[in-house]
XYZ file of C-alpha atoms in Angstrom:
679
model
C 104.089 75.877 147.707
C 103.605 77.454 144.290
C 100.327 79.272 143.777
C 97.776 77.168 141.951
C 96.656 78.250 138.509
C 93.074 78.361 139.816
C 94.003 81.513 141.708
C 93.878 83.426 138.445
C 90.795 84.309 136.412
C 90.642 83.989 132.664
C 92.011 87.312 131.550
C 93.068 89.259 128.524
C 96.742 88.345 128.571
C 98.040 85.166 130.142
C 101.400 85.513 131.899
C 104.486 84.021 130.364
C 105.932 80.746 131.597
C 108.624 82.701 133.426
C 105.946 84.258 135.613
C 105.266 80.909 137.279
C 108.803 79.611 137.733
C 111.365 81.037 140.099
C 114.618 81.986 138.328
C 117.568 79.676 138.865
C 119.811 82.154 140.691
C 122.174 82.186 143.632
C 120.719 83.361 146.957
C 122.182 86.842 146.652
C 121.120 87.279 143.041
C 117.666 85.956 143.882
C 117.384 88.551 146.638
C 118.380 91.249 144.172
C 115.748 89.981 141.715
C 113.132 90.009 144.518
C 114.057 93.598 145.346
C 113.623 94.709 141.740
C 110.353 92.774 141.395
C 108.854 94.172 144.614
C 109.883 97.686 143.546
C 108.179 97.105 140.180
C 104.941 96.142 141.915
C 105.270 99.104 144.303
C 105.621 101.507 141.395
C 102.300 100.436 139.870
C 99.330 102.737 140.332
C 96.246 101.401 142.152
C 93.356 100.602 139.847
C 91.400 103.779 139.251
C 87.775 102.689 138.794
C 87.242 99.190 140.118
C 89.097 97.172 142.778
C 90.673 100.369 144.078
C 90.897 99.320 147.730
C 92.292 95.845 147.237
C 94.779 96.917 144.548
C 96.006 99.801 146.740
C 96.325 97.382 149.649
C 98.438 94.943 147.637
C 100.705 97.738 146.402
C 101.214 99.057 149.973
C 102.216 95.574 151.110
C 104.663 95.349 148.200
C 106.300 98.603 149.300
C 106.950 97.172 152.737
C 108.278 93.974 151.175
C 110.629 95.993 148.945
C 112.038 97.722 152.058
C 112.623 94.299 153.640
C 114.515 93.007 150.621
C 116.475 96.235 150.428
C 117.715 95.591 153.971
C 118.512 91.959 153.161
C 120.473 92.958 150.056
C 122.321 95.684 151.972
C 123.347 93.222 154.733
C 123.996 89.962 152.887
C 124.370 86.613 154.629
C 127.148 84.332 153.437
C 125.109 81.128 153.438
C 121.328 81.183 153.619
C 119.546 78.211 155.220
C 117.553 75.996 152.799
C 114.244 77.174 154.312
C 115.121 80.796 153.443
C 116.027 79.876 149.875
C 112.675 78.099 149.496
C 110.835 81.151 150.807
C 112.703 83.407 148.384
C 111.739 81.212 145.438
C 108.074 81.060 146.405
C 107.943 84.795 147.115
C 109.316 85.445 143.650
C 106.494 83.406 142.103
C 103.775 85.122 144.153
C 105.085 88.633 143.519
C 105.367 87.951 139.811
C 101.761 86.814 139.710
C 100.633 89.855 141.650
C 102.390 92.069 139.127
C 100.813 90.299 136.162
C 97.346 90.388 137.712
C 97.592 94.126 138.443
C 98.823 94.880 134.937
C 96.066 92.829 133.333
C 93.354 94.475 135.424
C 94.660 97.930 134.502
C 94.462 97.265 130.751
C 91.359 95.126 130.289
C 87.786 96.197 129.589
C 86.060 97.873 132.537
C 82.784 96.085 131.923
C 84.452 92.682 131.758
C 86.523 93.524 134.836
C 83.292 94.438 136.646
C 81.749 91.074 135.761
C 84.892 89.323 137.025
C 84.982 91.188 140.370
C 84.236 88.102 142.555
C 86.826 85.977 140.784
C 89.529 88.657 140.686
C 88.923 89.689 144.301
C 89.292 86.043 145.237
C 92.550 85.871 143.273
C 93.979 88.857 145.133
C 92.818 87.345 148.426
C 94.523 84.006 147.668
C 97.755 85.746 146.740
C 97.732 87.818 149.937
C 97.129 84.633 151.946
C 100.119 83.054 150.193
C 102.254 86.055 151.157
C 101.065 85.812 154.752
C 101.887 82.094 154.903
C 105.361 82.601 153.415
C 106.250 85.364 155.882
C 104.858 83.302 158.777
C 107.372 80.541 157.991
C 110.147 82.975 157.056
C 113.257 81.846 159.055
C 114.085 85.209 160.647
C 116.054 83.671 163.530
C 118.218 81.551 161.235
C 119.158 84.689 159.290
C 120.168 86.626 162.422
C 118.136 89.656 161.366
C 118.479 92.947 163.206
C 115.761 94.171 165.542
C 114.599 96.795 163.037
C 114.268 94.232 160.263
C 112.357 91.885 162.580
C 109.944 94.705 163.435
C 109.490 95.363 159.707
C 108.822 91.677 159.175
C 106.174 91.714 161.931
C 104.529 94.722 160.282
C 104.434 92.888 156.930
C 102.848 89.848 158.614
C 100.206 92.042 160.174
C 99.504 93.801 156.881
C 99.245 90.492 155.013
C 96.721 89.191 157.503
C 94.333 91.971 156.469
C 92.342 92.090 153.251
C 90.296 94.956 151.858
C 87.043 94.233 150.066
C 84.965 96.917 148.365
C 81.181 96.372 148.507
C 80.686 99.318 146.116
C 82.055 97.217 143.263
C 79.704 94.355 144.073
C 76.707 96.701 144.151
C 77.629 98.175 140.775
C 78.007 94.704 139.336
C 74.561 93.749 140.619
C 73.032 96.823 138.959
C 74.585 95.959 135.584
C 73.409 92.348 135.844
C 69.893 93.570 136.610
C 69.873 95.802 133.516
C 71.113 92.939 131.347
C 68.396 90.660 132.717
C 65.792 93.310 131.871
C 67.160 93.611 128.326
C 66.873 89.851 127.998
C 63.194 90.206 128.965
C 62.855 92.975 126.324
C 62.547 95.735 128.924
C 64.202 98.945 127.759
C 66.692 100.205 130.398
C 65.965 103.413 132.284
C 68.275 106.013 130.753
C 68.996 107.819 134.021
C 70.061 104.575 135.725
C 72.170 103.695 132.716
C 73.860 107.095 132.801
C 74.740 106.736 136.491
C 76.324 103.324 135.917
C 78.393 104.482 132.971
C 79.544 107.615 134.773
C 80.730 105.475 137.699
C 82.707 103.407 135.189
C 84.096 106.660 133.738
C 82.509 105.926 130.365
C 81.315 109.490 129.983
C 81.379 110.098 126.231
C 81.169 108.465 122.833
C 84.944 108.056 122.470
C 85.381 106.245 125.803
C 82.450 103.945 124.954
C 84.002 103.190 121.564
C 87.300 102.283 123.245
C 85.418 100.063 125.676
C 83.715 98.250 122.783
C 87.093 97.650 121.133
C 88.513 96.280 124.400
C 85.549 93.935 124.739
C 85.949 92.782 121.131
C 89.599 91.985 121.848
C 88.493 90.076 124.926
C 86.133 87.932 122.833
C 89.038 86.827 120.659
C 91.103 85.908 123.717
C 88.460 83.705 125.322
C 88.324 79.965 124.730
C 85.119 79.369 126.670
C 81.952 79.820 124.613
C 79.903 80.897 127.613
C 82.381 83.677 128.368
C 82.273 84.794 124.756
C 78.492 85.019 124.905
C 78.644 87.078 128.099
C 81.169 89.508 126.617
C 79.125 89.906 123.424
C 76.111 90.758 125.573
C 78.218 93.420 127.293
C 79.218 94.808 123.890
C 75.533 95.129 123.046
C 74.870 96.978 126.305
C 77.769 99.419 125.823
C 76.801 100.052 122.214
C 73.209 100.782 123.220
C 74.306 103.082 126.030
C 76.700 104.894 123.734
C 73.876 105.703 121.320
C 71.156 106.684 123.789
C 73.378 108.554 126.256
C 75.894 110.278 124.023
C 74.253 110.255 120.622
C 75.811 108.690 117.543
C 79.574 109.045 117.334
C 81.206 111.623 115.123
C 82.636 109.940 111.994
C 85.813 111.971 112.343
C 86.591 110.591 115.815
C 89.169 107.838 115.576
C 90.185 105.422 118.256
C 92.456 102.580 117.259
C 92.430 102.724 113.487
C 91.676 99.506 111.679
C 93.079 98.980 108.219
C 91.240 97.449 105.335
C 92.549 94.283 103.753
C 93.541 96.300 100.683
C 95.959 98.344 102.832
C 97.744 95.280 104.182
C 100.505 93.364 102.463
C 98.499 90.144 102.301
C 100.605 86.949 102.287
C 100.174 85.038 99.024
C 98.821 81.942 100.806
C 96.026 84.025 102.342
C 94.719 85.230 98.959
C 91.983 83.416 97.064
C 93.408 82.151 93.735
C 90.217 83.317 91.987
C 89.765 86.871 93.289
C 93.290 87.390 94.689
C 91.619 88.980 97.705
C 91.970 87.990 101.366
C 90.112 84.761 102.075
C 87.438 85.110 104.748
C 86.150 81.550 104.680
C 88.766 79.240 103.087
C 87.484 75.870 101.895
C 89.164 72.899 100.223
C 87.823 71.346 97.010
C 88.280 67.761 95.855
C 91.652 68.501 94.214
C 93.115 69.698 97.509
C 93.238 73.370 96.481
C 91.908 76.086 98.797
C 89.588 78.922 97.746
C 87.359 81.461 99.442
C 83.925 79.902 99.852
C 82.023 82.671 98.029
C 84.391 82.648 95.049
C 84.441 78.900 94.492
C 80.645 78.677 94.851
C 80.348 81.337 92.145
C 82.742 79.331 89.976
C 80.787 76.084 90.386
C 77.395 77.752 89.922
C 78.671 79.234 86.664
C 78.770 75.728 85.234
C 82.435 74.851 85.797
C 83.305 71.286 86.709
C 87.061 71.807 87.046
C 89.420 73.202 89.667
C 90.264 76.819 88.682
C 93.920 76.461 89.666
C 94.828 72.977 88.454
C 92.279 72.427 85.680
C 91.517 68.973 87.085
C 87.940 67.702 87.090
C 86.203 68.075 90.434
C 85.126 64.602 91.543
C 82.539 66.188 93.841
C 81.412 69.685 94.829
C 81.640 69.239 98.582
C 83.544 72.115 100.231
C 85.575 71.269 103.318
C 86.400 74.191 105.674
C 90.138 74.820 105.981
C 90.019 75.632 109.690
C 93.790 75.701 110.181
C 94.287 78.300 107.444
C 91.290 80.279 108.651
C 92.811 80.456 112.121
C 96.130 81.695 110.699
C 94.349 84.354 108.613
C 92.367 85.475 111.660
C 95.550 85.770 113.750
C 97.298 87.730 110.987
C 94.330 90.100 110.666
C 94.332 90.765 114.391
C 98.054 91.547 114.339
C 97.581 93.887 111.378
C 94.452 95.530 112.890
C 92.441 94.391 109.857
C 88.819 93.444 110.501
C 88.293 89.744 109.885
C 84.895 88.233 109.467
C 83.803 85.002 107.947
C 81.008 85.051 105.413
C 79.471 81.981 107.030
C 75.848 82.365 107.983
C 76.571 81.908 111.690
C 79.564 84.249 111.701
C 81.178 82.111 114.353
C 84.599 83.609 113.676
C 83.455 86.827 115.301
C 81.621 85.128 118.064
C 78.157 85.634 116.585
C 77.528 81.928 116.974
C 77.824 82.408 120.724
C 75.199 85.151 121.037
C 72.538 84.874 123.701
C 69.154 86.528 123.930
C 70.514 89.458 125.925
C 72.960 90.329 123.169
C 70.322 89.994 120.460
C 67.783 92.163 122.295
C 70.454 94.797 122.928
C 71.168 94.893 119.186
C 67.455 95.249 118.389
C 67.073 98.104 120.879
C 70.119 99.906 119.511
C 69.016 99.554 115.883
C 65.464 100.574 116.702
C 66.711 103.690 118.505
C 68.977 104.697 115.595
C 66.430 104.063 112.841
C 63.671 105.902 114.718
C 66.014 108.800 115.377
C 67.039 108.841 111.721
C 63.415 108.819 110.575
C 62.593 111.748 112.825
C 65.740 113.660 111.881
C 65.636 113.204 108.107
C 63.465 116.261 107.503
C 64.519 118.617 110.280
C 67.969 117.812 111.675
C 71.272 119.166 110.431
C 73.329 117.049 108.066
C 75.993 116.491 110.718
C 73.430 114.867 113.038
C 72.147 112.598 110.255
C 75.729 111.738 109.307
C 76.463 110.586 112.858
C 73.378 108.365 112.919
C 74.213 106.766 109.580
C 77.821 106.298 110.692
C 76.586 104.420 113.747
C 74.493 102.150 111.513
C 77.576 101.615 109.360
C 79.589 100.499 112.393
C 76.790 98.188 113.513
C 76.394 96.664 110.047
C 80.094 95.869 110.062
C 79.787 93.871 113.267
C 77.987 90.627 112.432
C 75.008 88.988 110.745
C 72.554 89.642 113.560
C 73.215 93.377 113.319
C 72.845 93.320 109.514
C 69.580 91.444 109.772
C 68.194 93.760 112.472
C 69.098 96.867 110.457
C 67.305 95.512 107.400
C 64.283 94.404 109.446
C 64.052 97.872 110.988
C 63.557 99.405 107.525
C 66.872 101.223 107.186
C 67.357 100.637 103.437
C 64.653 103.071 102.209
C 66.079 105.714 104.562
C 69.621 105.204 103.276
C 68.622 105.665 99.625
C 68.178 109.429 99.870
C 71.604 109.844 101.476
C 73.375 108.163 98.543
C 72.823 111.353 96.548
C 73.833 113.661 99.397
C 76.118 116.614 98.701
C 77.883 115.871 101.965
C 80.822 113.537 101.136
C 80.946 111.972 104.615
C 77.226 111.194 104.628
C 77.446 109.645 101.150
C 80.383 107.462 102.207
C 78.623 106.305 105.362
C 75.393 105.531 103.494
C 76.991 103.450 100.744
C 79.308 101.688 103.217
C 76.353 100.759 105.416
C 74.708 99.151 102.391
C 77.983 97.387 101.580
C 78.225 95.980 105.098
C 74.583 94.917 105.024
C 75.120 93.111 101.702
C 77.506 90.634 103.344
C 74.438 88.859 104.741
C 73.048 86.646 101.987
C 69.409 87.475 102.736
C 70.109 91.192 102.472
C 71.389 90.910 98.898
C 67.839 90.347 97.660
C 66.548 93.186 99.818
C 69.105 95.565 98.308
C 68.265 94.492 94.757
C 64.506 94.733 95.346
C 64.180 97.903 97.458
C 63.248 100.846 95.246
C 66.156 103.118 94.451
C 68.896 101.277 96.350
C 70.640 99.638 93.395
C 70.356 102.726 91.213
C 71.680 104.824 94.067
C 74.719 102.556 94.484
C 75.374 102.676 90.726
C 75.124 106.483 90.808
C 77.737 106.620 93.587
C 79.929 104.233 91.596
C 79.660 106.493 88.550
C 79.868 109.940 90.080
C 80.471 109.645 93.807
C 81.934 112.618 95.645
C 85.054 110.733 96.773
C 87.192 107.788 95.708
C 86.290 106.041 98.948
C 82.583 106.244 98.135
C 83.196 104.923 94.622
C 85.372 102.103 95.927
C 82.770 101.012 98.459
C 80.090 101.142 95.769
C 82.285 98.853 93.636
C 82.707 96.523 96.617
C 78.917 96.481 96.992
C 78.566 95.434 93.340
C 81.074 92.653 93.965
C 79.153 91.494 97.033
C 75.871 91.410 95.089
C 77.449 89.346 92.302
C 77.711 86.541 94.856
C 74.215 85.575 93.688
C 74.334 84.275 90.117
C 71.057 85.892 89.040
C 72.145 89.274 90.372
C 75.502 88.935 88.627
C 73.724 88.467 85.293
C 71.519 91.466 85.963
C 74.435 93.705 86.943
C 76.544 92.502 84.019
C 73.882 93.679 81.575
C 73.962 97.250 82.900
C 76.206 99.426 80.739
C 76.507 102.036 83.505
C 77.867 99.443 85.931
C 80.446 98.157 83.464
C 81.577 101.638 82.392
C 81.833 102.926 85.954
C 83.865 99.905 87.088
C 86.250 100.231 84.137
C 86.695 103.963 84.748
C 87.385 103.388 88.441
C 89.871 100.621 87.646
C 91.761 102.953 85.311
C 91.658 106.186 87.276
C 91.200 105.388 90.946
C 93.812 105.060 93.713
C 94.997 101.625 94.810
C 92.193 100.638 97.226
C 89.178 101.640 95.108
C 90.943 100.345 91.985
C 91.317 96.923 93.559
C 87.633 96.966 94.569
C 86.705 97.702 90.954
C 89.041 95.016 89.573
C 87.633 92.349 91.892
C 84.079 93.305 90.861
C 85.095 93.103 87.193
C 86.685 89.717 87.817
C 83.434 88.473 89.317
C 81.336 89.846 86.434
C 83.694 88.168 83.955
C 82.380 84.823 85.181
C 79.272 85.458 83.060
C 79.574 85.282 79.232
C 77.043 88.031 78.578
C 78.833 90.318 81.004
C 82.158 89.589 79.285
C 80.731 90.845 76.015
C 79.769 94.104 77.740
C 83.198 94.340 79.335
C 85.007 93.827 76.026
C 82.756 96.343 74.347
C 83.526 98.803 77.156
C 87.295 98.435 76.720
C 88.280 96.000 79.465
C 91.344 94.826 77.520
C 92.687 98.361 77.177
C 92.049 98.902 80.892
C 93.989 95.748 81.763
C 96.882 96.980 79.650
C 96.920 100.275 81.574
C 96.902 98.738 85.060
C 99.105 95.732 84.279
C 102.222 97.253 85.816
C 100.674 98.272 89.134
C 98.167 95.444 89.715
C 99.645 92.622 87.719
C 98.054 89.602 89.452
C 94.435 90.734 89.361
C 94.882 92.352 85.920
C 96.147 89.142 84.336
C 93.426 87.143 86.120
C 90.791 89.437 84.572
C 92.357 89.102 81.131
C 92.460 85.317 81.449
C 88.718 85.131 82.100
C 87.891 87.696 79.406
C 89.934 85.895 76.744
C 88.545 82.527 77.814
C 84.904 83.634 77.676
C 84.929 86.620 75.347
C 85.243 84.931 71.972
C 86.154 86.818 68.791
C 85.948 90.349 70.170
C 88.155 89.587 73.177
C 90.875 87.892 71.115
C 90.873 90.727 68.600
C 91.101 93.356 71.345
C 93.961 91.500 73.006
C 95.809 91.144 69.692
C 95.528 94.801 68.782
C 96.359 95.823 72.353
C 99.765 94.116 72.011
C 98.989 91.881 74.963
C 101.402 89.206 73.751
C 104.432 91.292 74.710
C 102.953 92.366 78.027
C 102.023 88.816 78.966
C 105.483 87.588 78.026
C 106.949 90.189 80.375
C 104.730 88.786 83.133
C 105.982 85.279 82.319
C 109.534 86.531 82.846
C 109.150 88.639 85.983
C 105.713 88.063 87.525
C 104.714 86.205 90.684
C 103.823 82.511 90.498
C 100.111 83.242 90.263
C 100.564 85.995 87.706
C 102.741 83.725 85.532
C 100.150 80.986 85.820
C 97.362 83.275 84.587
C 99.590 84.741 81.863
C 100.456 81.275 80.534
C 96.782 80.241 80.526
C 95.835 83.461 78.707
C 98.496 82.949 76.032
C 97.315 79.379 75.456
C 93.751 80.597 74.887
C 94.909 83.417 72.611
C 96.959 81.027 70.479
C 94.239 78.378 70.337
C 91.499 80.804 69.376
C 93.432 83.510 67.584
C 94.884 81.820 64.544
C 98.330 81.332 63.022
C 99.302 84.997 63.062
C 98.736 85.081 66.812
C 101.127 82.144 67.219
C 103.596 83.804 64.837
C 103.638 86.949 66.949
C 104.333 84.923 70.086
C 107.100 82.969 68.365
C 108.714 86.211 67.196
C 109.221 87.442 70.766
C 112.876 87.067 71.692
C 113.632 84.345 74.257
C 110.035 83.092 74.526
C 110.990 79.401 74.483
C 113.559 79.902 77.231
C 110.930 81.612 79.406
C 108.447 78.804 78.756
C 111.080 76.194 79.640
C 111.794 78.023 82.893
C 108.117 77.965 83.893
C 107.920 74.261 83.062
C 110.677 73.713 85.599
C 109.786 76.149 88.379
C 106.132 77.186 87.995
C 103.045 75.960 89.813
C 101.426 72.726 88.672
C 98.902 74.504 86.466
C 101.530 76.910 85.141
C 103.758 73.980 84.127
C 100.888 72.336 82.246
C 100.011 75.564 80.417
C 103.680 76.172 79.616
C 103.947 72.660 78.144
C 100.921 73.400 75.940
C 102.505 76.672 74.810
C 105.718 74.868 73.917
C 103.801 72.333 71.822
C 102.021 75.173 69.986
C 105.308 76.923 69.259
C 106.968 73.739 67.989
C 104.008 72.837 65.796
C 104.161 76.322 64.327
C 107.931 76.050 63.788
C 107.409 72.706 62.022
C 104.797 74.280 59.743
C 101.992 72.117 61.100
C 99.826 74.979 62.226
C 100.293 76.810 58.939
C 99.270 73.707 56.970
C 96.220 73.254 59.166
C 95.051 76.751 58.501
C 95.988 76.876 54.807
C 93.514 74.128 53.996
C 90.625 76.163 55.393
C 91.488 79.849 55.567
C 93.649 82.472 53.970
C 96.672 83.296 56.100
C 97.251 86.733 54.591
C 95.563 88.446 57.509
C 94.581 87.499 61.028
C 91.353 85.485 60.780
C 90.039 85.744 64.284
C 87.403 83.042 63.783
C 89.888 80.209 63.118
C 90.692 77.605 65.737
C 93.647 75.356 66.451
C 92.855 71.893 67.748
C 95.563 71.027 70.240
C 95.751 68.673 73.187
C 95.068 70.257 76.582
């Protein structure tokens, strides 16, 4: 008579398999396990806000049951009848499920728990009925129980025949549903009614509302049903709106559960895009079978490339196939690491945005409208701390999903944010530039940012002379985001201030902002005109300085610069003694770093002339290192290593010298010469 799985609502944490199977124990040990389990349930506190009566009732019943099992353990019976053993097993299952249900209700979102009141109340009712049935058939006579124990058993039966419903919970649920229906019809909720509801749920300040939003966001990720996801997202919109209108914008300094950035996490190599070396948000597979982040590979293809960046093979077609399995693994890893994960897909389905309903969308519009109107009114009169809180709230919203980003832009927030980019208040500057960064994730907003007066110049000013490293890093990340559009990448690559500021940040900044700058530089290096600016600005020297601490991205930047930079890039690399540094990477670097280093050396030797090859050949043990990569490197690394070996052997045989002597003087490095070698 095991309890059916239908007796349990979809909840935040499903019980383990052991919760539904009675342990395989002897009768006495099973009784001991039942005693411990009933004591565990008895020690739980009744739910504090919702379901108080029924949870308290279940816990009281468990206390009586624990007393019964205590008596049975204290006065053991040598051989229990089969009917008693069956009752023990079924009681163990029911009590375990009661425990799990109570624990889940105590930790889940209050709003979601409120919406699930009918289902959860029904679950408790079914479990109590199961207890009543089991004690009705409990073989008391066969166990020769004492009179006191029989009286206790009768009391338990009586208690289990009673259930306690709470109409207050149902009324509160009806009020919330009414407000959500009004929001769906674009009717702004009455603030006094909203305040009463949230006070009854003990959501009395900005911090508690923020925690509730985080709990709801966790609940979205744990739901498989799309309808449930849509309902929870609508609740998030309601709580976010109430938080803003009832408690004002949250203080930026208040922290709930801290979420790390991807730069802070030790990202597994398979989760990094081979092009940017950053965490993939939307992994896709190209025709060669290699996986890249969608934005990066689109940039690569739009730049005129017809080959796979990693293997060098020709792409037979440009269709991009979503790598859903890898995306799921990345999403799971991000959740474990408390790193925000969001796809760059238009629908943002990874965060549930694809499941939004009209209620959720209208709640977003109301929240954004309230914040932008408040910000407009406060810009001239309010204290900086008030403005900072409003902008911080916009920043949090813009981080959420595409609908929020679109609503913020439609509400006219960009012109308001411009003036705060030059603020003397470091927190306000950070929040302003980060809001723009989050907005830029939406493709349509990139054009708005580039076209709105003062926004781009303001971001560049923060990048150049921001008050904090965080502000500079987020400005660099904004530049990277904008380079996702080829025309904008060309425009940004022509700006000397952008190039100089990125190079300075890459050289001087701490790890997070430095990586943001390096990724932006890597993206700009996809354009030949931008490479010329980068070389002129000293990108090769910068790479040499950061090579030890950020080897993978540094070598990737150098590879693109050498490949696209022509005479100036080769000359800068030669005089910067990059040969020795790249050889060190070949010896000790990661697979991806060695791959990029080998490709860079091939380009330097092909374009740099005989003296470049001579310098490489003079490095001790170079052939042994190349041989090692040919045996253990990635596919592309092995091909590049084989090309390097051919270059070195042709030079050793005097073939490269003869080739050059017929056309050029070999007395000095002639950077314009070329070696024609097979790929």
